[in-house]
Amino acid sequence: YHVLLIDLIEVVKVLFIYIIKMSMSICIFQSMRKILEVRSITTACLQITQIDANDRLSQQQQQVRHMSRIKRRHTVQPFWHAAVTRTLYPENVTKVNEEFLSDVIKEQYEHKSPLAAEPWPRGEWNSKSQRCGLIGKKMGMSTLWKNDGTRMDTTLIHISDNHVIRYVPASDLRKNEFTEHSRRSKNPRGALVVGADSADPRLFTREYYNMFEKAGVMPKKKLTRFLVSDNAILQPGTPLYATHLRPGDFVDVSGYSRDQGFQGVVKRWGFKGGPKAHGSTKFHRKPGCIGSGGEMARVIPGQKMPGHMGMQFRTARGLEVVRVNSQFNCIWLKGPVIGAVGGYLNIYDSGLHHCRYRDPDNHPPFPTHYPAEEAVPHVDWWADGMHNFNDATIVFEEEAGATAK
Amino acid sequence: MLDRHDMITRRKHIDIPEFYVGSVMAVTINDPNATGRSSRFVGICIQRMNRGLKSNFTLRNVLDYQGMEIMYEMYCPVISSIETLRLEKRLDPHLLYLRDARPEYSTFPMDMEPELIAEDAPVPINDVKVKMIDGDWDKSWERQELKGIDLSGLTELQKRMALKRKTPDYVQYDLMKEYRSTLPEEDQEDIYREIAPHYPALVASQRKFRRRKLAGDA
């Protein structure tokens, strides 16, 4: 009787979980439907305006809908993205079975790379090219010295396990004003999806796992997209290394800024607050007045108030690559970089005018660096003017004809 | 890890000797603006910060009645030599109070000769109680629990305020504080294992530097 009761409880639990899952999927389906409905309404609006523009009803329907304020953070992924993680239940796999499973997974990926079988053609560099980027992980900051003895604070970034996952031609890119402009231009930009940090396939959903089928690599923890020109297309499965960049190159780095959490108005917006002394009652870090009152009779949207600070996507432009290590696959960038240590960064060739390459004899490895074919000058490759620790102490020569004082 | 690699590589070109806060040292740097393109400074080490590649120490001396402190970054490639002229320890983790002490405690001749001690001898601990100047001090040193200061000339008020700031006795039993300030043994072992392959080369280069110096002196 005792055993039967436990079984019943288990059955009820499973049913309960199933019901919740179904209702959740229904909710998701409904929200998806709502989004699709909104899209269909807008397209319907466009259609109506074309037919009878003078009709008063259609004029009302012509109203363009927009968000009430610009969203600073997008915490919910777009609905067309595959769900990445799945709920992991305790499987109680024995140690021997665990070893067997990891061997099976390794074997699965041993000869999966499509690069050797049907290699794609590689493009030639021209001055209008745009190469693929890299995904790096911020490791921290380090000091290096220049040959004149001055110190340089640098950020160490690790290019961990990057592979190209997918190529999206320009015609297949989602339509927006930028892609339209690009498509009409002489040099339309396609997209390369790059992934970093392989992980155990068992951690992910089947949907997400299937994305990496063509690339022949293990599923990645981090994905991003880089827009490339037609001649810079890379075959899915191509590994990307730190030697994709050379010392002396300039890059743009984007990432998410450090998460400050919920912050008050003084830290978040730089308000002055109130006096610390002189009889100030409970008014040291408050915002004070939030409106002019009177005819306005409301608070203007966009009023600066306490709220979530940080975790925003920012780009730093024109950072110089100062050192590249091909053994450990890492680069040193001059200056600080956005984000916390351990955060992912998108690194790509700088778009700044003075950083662009025009000389056909001096351009970065195109479309990327292939270590098997092309050796890099040094394993630890330094930019010009930087002091390599392997060199002797810096000595300043006496100028010829200088008088001793 | 890469920082440590760089530090070891730099140490192949300069011998950084053993020193502590309270040791008297001489540092020669290559300076493009100095006569002979190099300058030498002798002083007592008042502070030592271990920060990987950014590690630094500050030397203090009084020249022509003017107190002078210079902070040197240990791995800066412009430093051509670091010598310990007098190897000793003091009772405190820093000697910043020498700024408010009588000048004789910070004065060292620029042409000081190195004082040699036996290699296997323990590092001598100097337990001098430094006498302070009569006027206002930059910081209230009496409240910082420093053992190297002669606090006989304090007023009653100063003594009472110093007692107020005294850390309680039970702090010595704070295990988490000790844990936070030290590296666990397992992590230390990892680091030593990483450095171990480079150790013979380092020792050889150190011997080379010392032989060169002795030959130079002779």
Coordinates of C-alpha atoms in Angstrom, one line a residue:
Chain A
Y1 CA 0.0 0.0 0.0
H2 CA 2.9 2.3 0.9
V3 CA 4.7 1.7 -2.4
L4 CA 1.5 2.2 -4.4
L5 CA 1.0 5.6 -2.7
I6 CA 4.5 6.7 -3.7
D7 CA 3.9 5.7 -7.3
L8 CA 0.6 7.6 -7.3
I9 CA 2.4 10.7 -6.0
E10 CA 5.0 10.4 -8.8
V11 CA 2.3 10.1 -11.4
V12 CA 0.5 13.2 -10.0
K13 CA 3.8 15.1 -10.0
V14 CA 4.6 14.2 -13.7
L15 CA 1.0 15.2 -14.7
F16 CA 1.3 18.5 -12.8
I17 CA 4.6 19.3 -14.5
Y18 CA 3.1 18.4 -17.9
I19 CA 0.1 20.6 -17.3
I20 CA 2.3 23.6 -16.4
K21 CA 4.5 23.0 -19.4
M22 CA 1.5 22.8 -21.7
S23 CA 0.0 26.0 -20.2
M24 CA 3.4 27.8 -20.6
S25 CA 3.8 26.7 -24.1
I26 CA 0.2 27.9 -24.8
C27 CA 1.1 31.3 -23.2
I28 CA 4.3 31.5 -25.3
F29 CA 2.2 30.5 -28.4
Q30 CA -0.4 33.2 -27.6
S31 CA 2.3 35.9 -27.1
M32 CA 3.8 34.8 -30.4
R33 CA 0.5 35.1 -32.0
K34 CA 0.0 38.6 -30.6
I35 CA 3.3 39.7 -32.1
L36 CA 2.3 38.2 -35.4
E37 CA -1.1 39.9 -35.2
V38 CA 0.6 43.3 -34.6
R39 CA 2.8 42.7 -37.6
S40 CA -0.2 41.7 -39.7
I41 CA -2.1 44.8 -38.6
T42 CA 0.8 47.1 -39.7
T43 CA 1.1 45.4 -43.1
A44 CA -2.7 45.6 -43.4
C45 CA -2.4 49.4 -42.6
L46 CA 0.1 49.8 -45.4
Q47 CA -2.2 48.0 -47.8
I48 CA -5.2 50.2 -46.8
T49 CA -3.3 53.4 -47.3
Q50 CA -2.4 52.3 -50.8
I51 CA -6.1 51.7 -51.8
D52 CA -8.0 54.7 -50.3
A53 CA -5.9 57.4 -48.8
N54 CA -8.7 59.9 -48.4
D55 CA -10.9 57.7 -46.3
R56 CA -11.1 59.0 -42.7
L57 CA -11.1 55.5 -41.2
S58 CA -8.0 54.6 -43.1
Q59 CA -6.3 57.8 -41.9
Q60 CA -6.8 56.7 -38.4
Q61 CA -5.4 53.3 -39.2
Q62 CA -2.4 55.0 -40.8
Q63 CA -1.2 55.9 -37.4
V64 CA 2.3 54.5 -37.0
R65 CA 2.7 52.7 -33.7
H66 CA 5.9 53.0 -31.8
M67 CA 7.2 52.1 -28.4
S68 CA 6.5 54.7 -25.7
R69 CA 10.2 55.0 -24.8
I70 CA 13.4 53.6 -26.1
K71 CA 14.3 50.3 -24.4
R72 CA 17.7 50.5 -22.8
R73 CA 18.0 46.7 -22.3
H74 CA 16.5 43.8 -24.2
T75 CA 16.3 41.1 -21.6
V76 CA 13.9 38.9 -23.6
Q77 CA 15.4 37.2 -26.7
P78 CA 13.5 37.7 -30.0
F79 CA 11.0 34.9 -30.6
W80 CA 12.8 33.6 -33.7
H81 CA 15.8 32.7 -31.5
A82 CA 16.1 29.0 -30.5
A83 CA 15.8 28.3 -26.8
V84 CA 19.3 27.6 -25.6
T85 CA 19.3 25.9 -22.2
R86 CA 17.0 23.2 -21.0
T87 CA 16.1 22.0 -17.6
L88 CA 18.7 19.5 -16.4
Y89 CA 17.3 16.7 -14.2
P90 CA 19.6 14.6 -12.0
E91 CA 20.3 11.6 -14.3
N92 CA 22.5 9.8 -11.7
V93 CA 24.9 8.6 -14.3
T94 CA 27.7 6.4 -13.0
K95 CA 31.3 7.4 -13.4
V96 CA 32.1 4.7 -15.9
N97 CA 29.0 5.6 -18.0
E98 CA 29.9 9.3 -17.8
E99 CA 33.4 8.5 -19.2
F100 CA 31.8 6.4 -21.9
L101 CA 29.4 9.2 -22.9
S102 CA 32.2 11.8 -23.1
D103 CA 34.2 9.4 -25.3
V104 CA 31.1 9.0 -27.6
I105 CA 30.7 12.7 -27.9
K106 CA 34.4 13.2 -28.7
E107 CA 34.2 10.5 -31.4
Q108 CA 31.1 12.1 -32.9
Y109 CA 33.0 15.4 -33.5
E110 CA 36.3 13.9 -34.6
H111 CA 35.8 13.8 -38.3
K112 CA 32.8 16.1 -38.6
S113 CA 34.5 19.3 -39.9
P114 CA 33.3 20.1 -43.5
L115 CA 36.5 22.1 -44.3
A116 CA 38.6 19.2 -45.7
A117 CA 35.7 17.7 -47.7
E118 CA 34.2 20.6 -49.7
P119 CA 36.3 23.7 -49.1
W120 CA 34.7 26.9 -50.1
P121 CA 36.6 29.4 -52.3
R122 CA 38.5 32.2 -50.6
G123 CA 38.1 35.8 -51.6
E124 CA 40.8 38.3 -52.5
W125 CA 41.3 41.5 -50.5
N126 CA 40.2 44.8 -51.9
S127 CA 40.0 48.2 -50.2
K128 CA 36.2 47.9 -49.7
S129 CA 36.5 44.5 -47.9
Q130 CA 35.1 43.9 -44.4
R131 CA 36.4 40.9 -42.6
C132 CA 34.8 38.7 -40.0
G133 CA 35.3 39.6 -36.3
L134 CA 36.2 37.6 -33.2
I135 CA 34.6 36.9 -29.9
G136 CA 36.9 37.5 -27.0
K137 CA 36.7 37.2 -23.3
K138 CA 38.0 40.0 -21.1
M139 CA 40.7 38.6 -18.8
G140 CA 41.8 41.7 -17.0
M141 CA 44.4 44.5 -17.3
S142 CA 48.1 44.3 -17.6
T143 CA 50.9 46.8 -17.9
L144 CA 53.4 46.9 -20.7
W145 CA 56.2 49.3 -21.5
K146 CA 57.2 51.2 -24.6
N147 CA 60.8 51.5 -25.8
D148 CA 61.0 55.1 -24.4
G149 CA 60.3 53.8 -20.9
T150 CA 56.7 55.0 -20.7
R151 CA 54.1 52.7 -19.2
M152 CA 51.0 51.5 -21.1
D153 CA 47.9 50.0 -19.4
T154 CA 46.5 47.3 -21.6
T155 CA 43.6 44.9 -21.5
L156 CA 44.2 41.2 -22.0
I157 CA 41.6 39.4 -24.1
H158 CA 41.4 35.7 -24.7
I159 CA 40.1 34.5 -28.0
S160 CA 38.7 31.2 -26.8
D161 CA 37.6 28.5 -29.2
N162 CA 36.1 30.6 -32.0
H163 CA 34.4 29.0 -35.0
V164 CA 32.3 30.3 -37.8
I165 CA 28.9 28.7 -37.5
R166 CA 26.8 29.9 -40.4
Y167 CA 26.8 32.2 -43.3
V168 CA 23.7 34.3 -44.1
P169 CA 23.7 35.9 -47.5
A170 CA 22.7 39.5 -47.9
S171 CA 19.4 38.6 -49.5
D172 CA 18.4 36.4 -46.5
L173 CA 19.1 39.1 -43.8
R174 CA 16.1 40.4 -41.9
K175 CA 14.8 43.5 -43.6
N176 CA 15.5 46.9 -42.0
E177 CA 16.6 50.2 -43.3
F178 CA 20.3 49.4 -42.9
T179 CA 20.1 46.0 -44.7
E180 CA 18.1 47.7 -47.5
H181 CA 20.7 50.3 -48.0
S182 CA 23.5 47.7 -47.9
R183 CA 21.6 45.5 -50.4
R184 CA 21.2 48.4 -52.9
S185 CA 24.9 49.3 -52.6
K186 CA 27.7 47.9 -54.8
N187 CA 29.1 46.0 -51.7
P188 CA 26.2 44.2 -50.0
R189 CA 27.0 42.8 -46.6
G190 CA 26.2 39.3 -45.7
A191 CA 26.4 38.0 -42.1
L192 CA 28.7 35.4 -40.5
V193 CA 27.5 33.9 -37.2
V194 CA 30.5 33.2 -35.0
G195 CA 30.5 31.1 -31.8
A196 CA 32.8 31.0 -28.8
D197 CA 33.4 28.5 -26.0
S198 CA 32.3 25.0 -26.9
A199 CA 30.3 23.2 -24.3
D200 CA 28.9 19.7 -23.7
P201 CA 26.0 19.1 -26.1
R202 CA 23.9 17.6 -23.4
L203 CA 23.4 21.0 -21.8
F204 CA 21.4 22.5 -24.7
T205 CA 18.0 22.0 -26.4
R206 CA 17.8 20.1 -29.6
E207 CA 16.8 23.2 -31.5
Y208 CA 20.0 25.0 -30.5
Y209 CA 22.1 21.9 -31.0
N210 CA 20.9 21.5 -34.6
M211 CA 22.2 25.0 -35.5
F212 CA 25.8 23.6 -35.3
E213 CA 25.1 20.6 -37.5
K214 CA 26.6 22.2 -40.7
A215 CA 29.6 23.7 -38.9
G216 CA 30.6 20.3 -37.4
V217 CA 31.5 21.8 -34.1
M218 CA 30.2 21.3 -30.5
P219 CA 27.5 23.8 -29.5
K220 CA 28.8 27.2 -28.4
K221 CA 28.0 29.2 -25.3
K222 CA 28.2 32.5 -27.0
L223 CA 27.1 33.5 -30.5
T224 CA 27.3 36.7 -32.4
R225 CA 27.0 38.1 -35.9
F226 CA 29.5 40.0 -38.0
L227 CA 28.6 41.7 -41.2
V228 CA 31.1 40.8 -44.0
S229 CA 31.7 41.7 -47.6
D230 CA 31.2 39.0 -50.3
N231 CA 34.9 38.3 -50.6
A232 CA 35.4 37.8 -46.9
I233 CA 33.0 34.9 -46.6
L234 CA 34.2 32.0 -44.4
Q235 CA 33.1 28.4 -44.5
P236 CA 31.1 27.3 -41.5
G237 CA 33.5 25.3 -39.2
T238 CA 36.5 27.6 -39.9
P239 CA 38.3 28.2 -36.6
L240 CA 39.3 31.8 -35.9
Y241 CA 42.4 32.5 -33.9
A242 CA 44.0 35.5 -32.2
T243 CA 46.4 35.8 -35.2
H244 CA 43.4 37.0 -37.2
L245 CA 44.7 40.4 -35.8
R246 CA 48.2 41.7 -36.0
P247 CA 50.0 44.0 -33.6
G248 CA 49.5 47.6 -34.9
D249 CA 45.9 46.9 -36.1
F250 CA 43.0 49.0 -34.8
V251 CA 39.8 47.4 -33.6
D252 CA 36.4 48.3 -32.4
V253 CA 35.3 46.4 -29.3
S254 CA 31.7 46.1 -28.2
G255 CA 30.3 44.5 -25.1
Y256 CA 28.0 44.9 -22.2
S257 CA 29.0 47.3 -19.5
R258 CA 29.3 46.3 -15.9
D259 CA 26.1 45.7 -14.1
Q260 CA 25.6 48.2 -11.3
G261 CA 22.2 46.9 -10.4
F262 CA 19.4 49.1 -9.1
Q263 CA 21.0 52.5 -8.5
G264 CA 19.9 55.8 -7.1
V265 CA 19.8 59.0 -9.0
V266 CA 23.1 60.4 -7.7
K267 CA 25.2 57.5 -9.1
R268 CA 23.0 56.8 -12.1
W269 CA 22.5 60.3 -13.5
G270 CA 25.0 62.4 -11.5
F271 CA 22.5 64.4 -9.6
K272 CA 23.9 66.5 -6.8
G273 CA 21.5 65.4 -4.1
G274 CA 21.2 67.5 -1.0
P275 CA 23.5 69.0 1.6
K276 CA 25.1 66.6 4.0
A277 CA 24.7 68.9 7.0
H278 CA 23.1 72.3 7.9
G279 CA 19.8 70.8 9.1
S280 CA 19.1 68.7 6.0
T281 CA 16.4 66.2 7.0
K282 CA 16.6 62.9 5.1
F283 CA 17.5 64.7 1.9
H284 CA 21.1 63.7 1.0
R285 CA 20.7 61.5 -2.2
K286 CA 17.2 62.3 -3.4
P287 CA 16.2 63.6 -6.8
G288 CA 14.2 66.5 -5.5
C289 CA 11.7 68.1 -7.9
I290 CA 10.6 66.0 -10.9
G291 CA 8.4 68.5 -12.8
S292 CA 7.5 72.1 -13.3
G293 CA 3.9 71.8 -12.2
G294 CA 1.1 74.2 -13.3
E295 CA -0.1 73.8 -16.9
M296 CA 2.2 70.8 -17.6
A297 CA 0.4 68.8 -14.9
R298 CA 2.4 65.7 -15.5
V299 CA 5.9 64.2 -15.3
I300 CA 7.6 64.4 -18.8
P301 CA 8.4 60.9 -20.1
G302 CA 12.1 60.3 -19.8
Q303 CA 12.4 62.0 -16.4
K304 CA 15.7 60.8 -14.9
M305 CA 14.8 58.5 -11.9
P306 CA 16.4 55.6 -10.0
G307 CA 16.5 52.3 -11.9
H308 CA 18.7 49.7 -13.3
M309 CA 22.2 50.9 -14.3
G310 CA 24.8 49.2 -16.4
M311 CA 24.6 46.0 -18.5
Q312 CA 24.3 48.1 -21.7
F313 CA 25.8 47.4 -25.0
R314 CA 28.6 49.8 -25.8
T315 CA 31.3 50.1 -28.5
A316 CA 34.8 51.5 -28.0
R317 CA 36.4 52.4 -31.3
G318 CA 39.9 52.6 -32.6
L319 CA 41.7 50.5 -29.9
E320 CA 45.2 49.5 -30.9
V321 CA 46.3 45.8 -30.8
V322 CA 49.7 46.0 -29.0
R323 CA 50.6 42.3 -28.7
V324 CA 49.4 39.0 -30.0
N325 CA 50.2 35.6 -28.5
S326 CA 49.5 32.6 -30.8
Q327 CA 50.3 30.0 -28.2
F328 CA 47.6 31.1 -25.8
N329 CA 45.4 32.8 -28.4
C330 CA 45.2 36.1 -26.7
I331 CA 45.6 39.8 -27.6
W332 CA 46.5 42.9 -25.7
L333 CA 44.6 46.0 -26.5
K334 CA 45.8 49.5 -25.5
G335 CA 43.6 51.1 -22.9
P336 CA 40.6 49.9 -21.0
V337 CA 37.7 47.9 -22.5
I338 CA 34.0 47.9 -21.6
G339 CA 32.6 45.2 -19.3
A340 CA 33.5 43.1 -16.3
V341 CA 36.3 40.5 -16.3
G342 CA 35.1 37.3 -17.8
G343 CA 32.6 39.1 -20.1
Y344 CA 32.3 38.4 -23.8
L345 CA 33.4 41.1 -26.3
N346 CA 32.8 41.5 -30.0
I347 CA 36.1 42.5 -31.7
Y348 CA 36.2 43.6 -35.3
D349 CA 38.3 45.7 -37.6
S350 CA 37.8 49.4 -36.9
G351 CA 35.5 51.4 -39.1
L352 CA 37.3 54.6 -38.3
H353 CA 38.5 56.5 -41.4
H354 CA 42.2 56.7 -40.3
C355 CA 42.3 53.0 -39.4
R356 CA 41.1 51.6 -42.7
Y357 CA 43.5 49.7 -44.9
R358 CA 44.1 51.0 -48.4
D359 CA 47.5 49.5 -49.2
P360 CA 47.2 46.1 -51.0
D361 CA 50.7 45.1 -49.5
N362 CA 49.7 45.9 -45.9
H363 CA 46.4 44.5 -44.8
P364 CA 45.4 41.9 -42.2
P365 CA 45.3 38.2 -43.1
F366 CA 42.4 37.9 -45.5
P367 CA 39.8 36.4 -45.1
T368 CA 41.3 35.1 -41.9
H369 CA 44.6 33.6 -40.7
Y370 CA 45.1 29.9 -41.4
P371 CA 48.0 28.7 -39.1
A372 CA 48.7 25.5 -41.1
E373 CA 49.4 27.5 -44.3
E374 CA 50.9 30.7 -43.0
A375 CA 53.3 31.0 -40.0
V376 CA 53.2 34.0 -37.9
P377 CA 56.6 35.9 -37.4
H378 CA 56.7 35.3 -33.7
V379 CA 54.7 33.3 -31.2
D380 CA 54.7 36.3 -28.9
W381 CA 54.3 39.2 -31.4
W382 CA 54.8 42.8 -30.3
A383 CA 53.8 46.0 -32.0
D384 CA 56.6 48.4 -33.1
G385 CA 57.8 50.6 -30.2
M386 CA 56.8 48.1 -27.5
H387 CA 59.5 46.7 -25.2
N388 CA 59.6 43.0 -25.4
F389 CA 60.6 41.5 -21.9
N390 CA 62.9 39.1 -23.7
D391 CA 65.1 42.1 -24.7
A392 CA 67.7 43.7 -22.5
T393 CA 67.1 46.7 -20.3
I394 CA 66.4 49.9 -22.2
V395 CA 69.5 52.1 -22.6
F396 CA 69.3 55.6 -23.9
E397 CA 72.3 56.5 -26.0
E398 CA 74.4 59.7 -25.6
E399 CA 73.7 62.0 -28.5
A400 CA 76.7 62.6 -30.8
G401 CA 78.2 66.0 -30.0
A402 CA 76.4 66.5 -26.7
T403 CA 78.3 68.3 -24.0
A404 CA 78.7 66.7 -20.6
K405 CA 77.5 69.0 -17.8
Chain B
M1 CA 49.5 33.5 -15.6
L2 CA 50.8 35.4 -18.6
D3 CA 51.8 38.2 -16.2
R4 CA 53.9 35.8 -14.2
H5 CA 55.5 34.6 -17.5
D6 CA 56.4 38.2 -18.3
M7 CA 57.8 38.8 -14.8
I8 CA 60.0 35.7 -15.0
T9 CA 61.2 36.8 -18.5
R10 CA 62.1 40.3 -17.1
R11 CA 64.0 38.8 -14.2
K12 CA 66.4 37.2 -16.7
H13 CA 67.7 40.7 -17.4
I14 CA 67.7 42.2 -13.9
D15 CA 68.5 40.8 -10.6
I16 CA 65.8 41.8 -8.1
P17 CA 67.4 41.0 -4.7
E18 CA 65.7 40.1 -1.5
F19 CA 64.5 43.1 0.4
Y20 CA 61.9 44.1 2.9
V21 CA 60.3 47.3 4.2
G22 CA 63.1 48.9 6.2
S23 CA 66.0 47.7 3.9
V24 CA 68.3 50.4 2.5
M25 CA 68.5 50.1 -1.3
A26 CA 70.1 51.7 -4.3
V27 CA 68.3 51.8 -7.6
T28 CA 69.9 52.9 -10.9
I29 CA 67.6 53.8 -13.8
N30 CA 68.3 54.8 -17.4
D31 CA 66.9 58.3 -17.8
P32 CA 67.1 60.1 -21.2
N33 CA 67.2 63.4 -19.4
A34 CA 69.9 62.7 -16.9
T35 CA 73.6 63.3 -17.4
G36 CA 75.3 60.1 -18.5
R37 CA 71.7 58.9 -19.3
S38 CA 71.5 57.1 -15.9
S39 CA 70.7 58.2 -12.3
R40 CA 71.2 56.5 -9.0
F41 CA 69.1 56.9 -5.9
V42 CA 69.7 55.5 -2.4
G43 CA 67.0 55.3 0.2
I44 CA 65.2 53.2 2.8
C45 CA 62.2 51.1 1.5
I46 CA 59.2 52.5 3.2
Q47 CA 56.5 50.6 1.3
R48 CA 56.3 47.6 -0.9
M49 CA 53.3 46.7 -3.0
N50 CA 53.1 43.3 -4.7
R51 CA 50.8 43.7 -7.7
G52 CA 52.2 41.3 -10.3
L53 CA 53.8 43.2 -13.2
K54 CA 52.8 46.5 -11.5
S55 CA 54.7 45.6 -8.3
N56 CA 56.4 48.7 -6.8
F57 CA 58.4 49.9 -3.8
T58 CA 59.1 53.4 -2.5
L59 CA 62.5 54.6 -1.4
R60 CA 62.9 57.5 1.0
N61 CA 66.0 59.7 1.6
V62 CA 66.7 63.2 2.9
L63 CA 69.0 65.1 0.6
D64 CA 70.1 68.7 1.5
Y65 CA 67.5 68.8 4.3
Q66 CA 64.8 67.9 1.7
G67 CA 62.8 64.7 2.2
M68 CA 62.5 62.8 -1.1
E69 CA 60.6 59.7 -2.0
I70 CA 60.7 57.8 -5.3
M71 CA 58.4 54.9 -6.3
Y72 CA 60.0 52.4 -8.6
E73 CA 58.1 49.8 -10.5
M74 CA 60.1 46.6 -10.2
Y75 CA 59.5 45.3 -13.7
C76 CA 60.0 48.6 -15.5
P77 CA 62.6 47.9 -18.3
V78 CA 64.2 51.2 -17.7
I79 CA 65.6 50.1 -14.3
S80 CA 69.2 48.9 -14.8
S81 CA 70.0 47.7 -11.3
I82 CA 68.5 47.2 -7.8
E83 CA 70.9 46.6 -4.9
T84 CA 70.1 46.0 -1.3
L85 CA 72.8 47.9 0.7
R86 CA 71.4 46.9 4.1
L87 CA 69.1 44.0 4.4
E88 CA 66.9 44.2 7.4
K89 CA 63.2 44.2 8.5
R90 CA 61.3 46.5 10.7
L91 CA 58.4 46.0 13.1
D92 CA 55.7 47.5 10.8
P93 CA 54.3 46.6 7.4
H94 CA 55.1 50.2 6.2
L95 CA 57.3 53.1 7.3
L96 CA 55.2 56.0 6.0
Y97 CA 55.5 57.6 9.4
L98 CA 59.1 58.4 8.6
R99 CA 57.6 61.5 6.9
D100 CA 56.8 62.9 10.4
A101 CA 59.8 61.5 12.1
R102 CA 63.1 63.3 12.8
P103 CA 65.2 63.5 9.6
E104 CA 68.1 61.4 11.0
Y105 CA 66.0 58.3 10.6
S106 CA 65.5 58.8 6.9
T107 CA 69.0 60.1 6.0
F108 CA 71.4 57.8 4.2
P109 CA 74.6 58.7 2.3
M110 CA 74.3 58.4 -1.4
D111 CA 77.6 56.7 -1.6
M112 CA 76.7 54.1 1.0
E113 CA 78.6 50.8 0.8
P114 CA 76.7 47.5 0.8
E115 CA 76.7 45.8 4.2
L116 CA 77.2 42.1 3.7
I117 CA 75.7 39.4 5.9
A118 CA 76.1 35.6 5.7
E119 CA 73.8 33.9 3.2
D120 CA 72.2 31.5 5.6
A121 CA 71.9 34.1 8.4
P122 CA 68.3 35.1 9.4
V123 CA 67.2 38.5 8.3
P124 CA 67.9 41.0 11.1
I125 CA 64.9 42.8 12.6
N126 CA 65.5 46.4 13.5
D127 CA 63.3 47.2 16.5
V128 CA 64.2 50.9 16.7
K129 CA 61.6 53.2 18.2
V130 CA 61.6 56.2 15.9
K131 CA 61.3 59.7 17.5
M132 CA 58.8 62.0 15.9
I133 CA 58.9 65.7 15.2
D134 CA 57.2 68.1 17.7
G135 CA 54.8 69.8 15.4
D136 CA 51.6 68.5 13.6
W137 CA 51.8 65.1 12.0
D138 CA 50.4 64.4 8.5
K139 CA 48.4 61.5 9.9
S140 CA 47.6 60.4 13.5
W141 CA 50.2 57.7 13.6
E142 CA 49.5 57.0 17.2
R143 CA 46.1 55.5 16.3
Q144 CA 47.5 53.0 13.7
E145 CA 49.1 50.5 16.1
L146 CA 52.6 50.9 14.7
K147 CA 55.3 49.4 16.8
G148 CA 58.2 51.3 15.5
I149 CA 57.2 54.7 16.9
D150 CA 58.3 56.3 20.2
L151 CA 55.0 57.5 21.6
S152 CA 56.3 58.8 24.9
G153 CA 55.6 62.5 24.0
L154 CA 51.8 62.1 23.5
T155 CA 49.2 64.2 25.3
E156 CA 46.5 62.5 27.5
L157 CA 43.9 63.2 24.8
Q158 CA 46.0 61.6 22.1
K159 CA 46.5 58.5 24.2
R160 CA 42.8 58.2 24.9
M161 CA 42.0 58.5 21.1
A162 CA 44.6 55.9 20.3
L163 CA 43.1 53.5 22.7
K164 CA 39.6 54.0 21.1
R165 CA 40.9 52.9 17.7
K166 CA 42.7 49.8 19.1
T167 CA 41.6 46.6 17.3
P168 CA 39.9 44.2 19.7
D169 CA 41.7 41.0 20.9
Y170 CA 39.3 38.6 19.3
V171 CA 40.3 39.7 15.8
Q172 CA 43.3 37.4 16.0
Y173 CA 40.8 34.5 15.9
D174 CA 39.1 35.7 12.8
L175 CA 39.7 32.8 10.4
M176 CA 37.9 34.4 7.4
K177 CA 40.1 37.5 7.7
E178 CA 43.2 35.3 7.6
Y179 CA 41.8 33.4 4.7
R180 CA 41.1 36.5 2.7
S181 CA 44.6 38.0 3.2
T182 CA 46.5 34.8 2.3
L183 CA 46.5 32.5 -0.8
P184 CA 45.3 28.9 -0.1
E185 CA 48.0 26.3 -0.1
E186 CA 46.5 24.5 -3.2
D187 CA 46.7 27.7 -5.2
Q188 CA 50.2 28.4 -4.0
E189 CA 51.2 24.9 -5.1
D190 CA 49.7 25.6 -8.6
I191 CA 51.8 28.7 -8.9
Y192 CA 55.0 27.1 -7.7
R193 CA 54.4 24.3 -10.2
E194 CA 54.1 26.8 -12.9
I195 CA 57.3 28.6 -12.0
A196 CA 59.3 25.4 -11.3
P197 CA 60.5 24.9 -14.9
H198 CA 61.9 28.4 -15.1
Y199 CA 63.6 28.2 -11.7
P200 CA 67.0 26.8 -12.8
A201 CA 67.3 29.4 -15.5
L202 CA 66.4 32.2 -13.0
V203 CA 69.0 31.0 -10.5
A204 CA 71.7 30.8 -13.2
S205 CA 71.0 34.3 -14.4
Q206 CA 71.1 35.6 -10.8
R207 CA 74.5 34.0 -10.3
K208 CA 75.6 35.6 -13.5
F209 CA 74.6 39.1 -12.4
R210 CA 76.3 38.7 -9.0
R211 CA 79.5 37.4 -10.6
R212 CA 79.4 40.3 -13.0
K213 CA 79.0 42.7 -10.1
L214 CA 81.8 41.2 -8.1
A215 CA 84.1 41.4 -11.2
G216 CA 83.0 45.0 -11.7
D217 CA 83.8 45.9 -8.1
A218 CA 87.2 44.1 -8.3

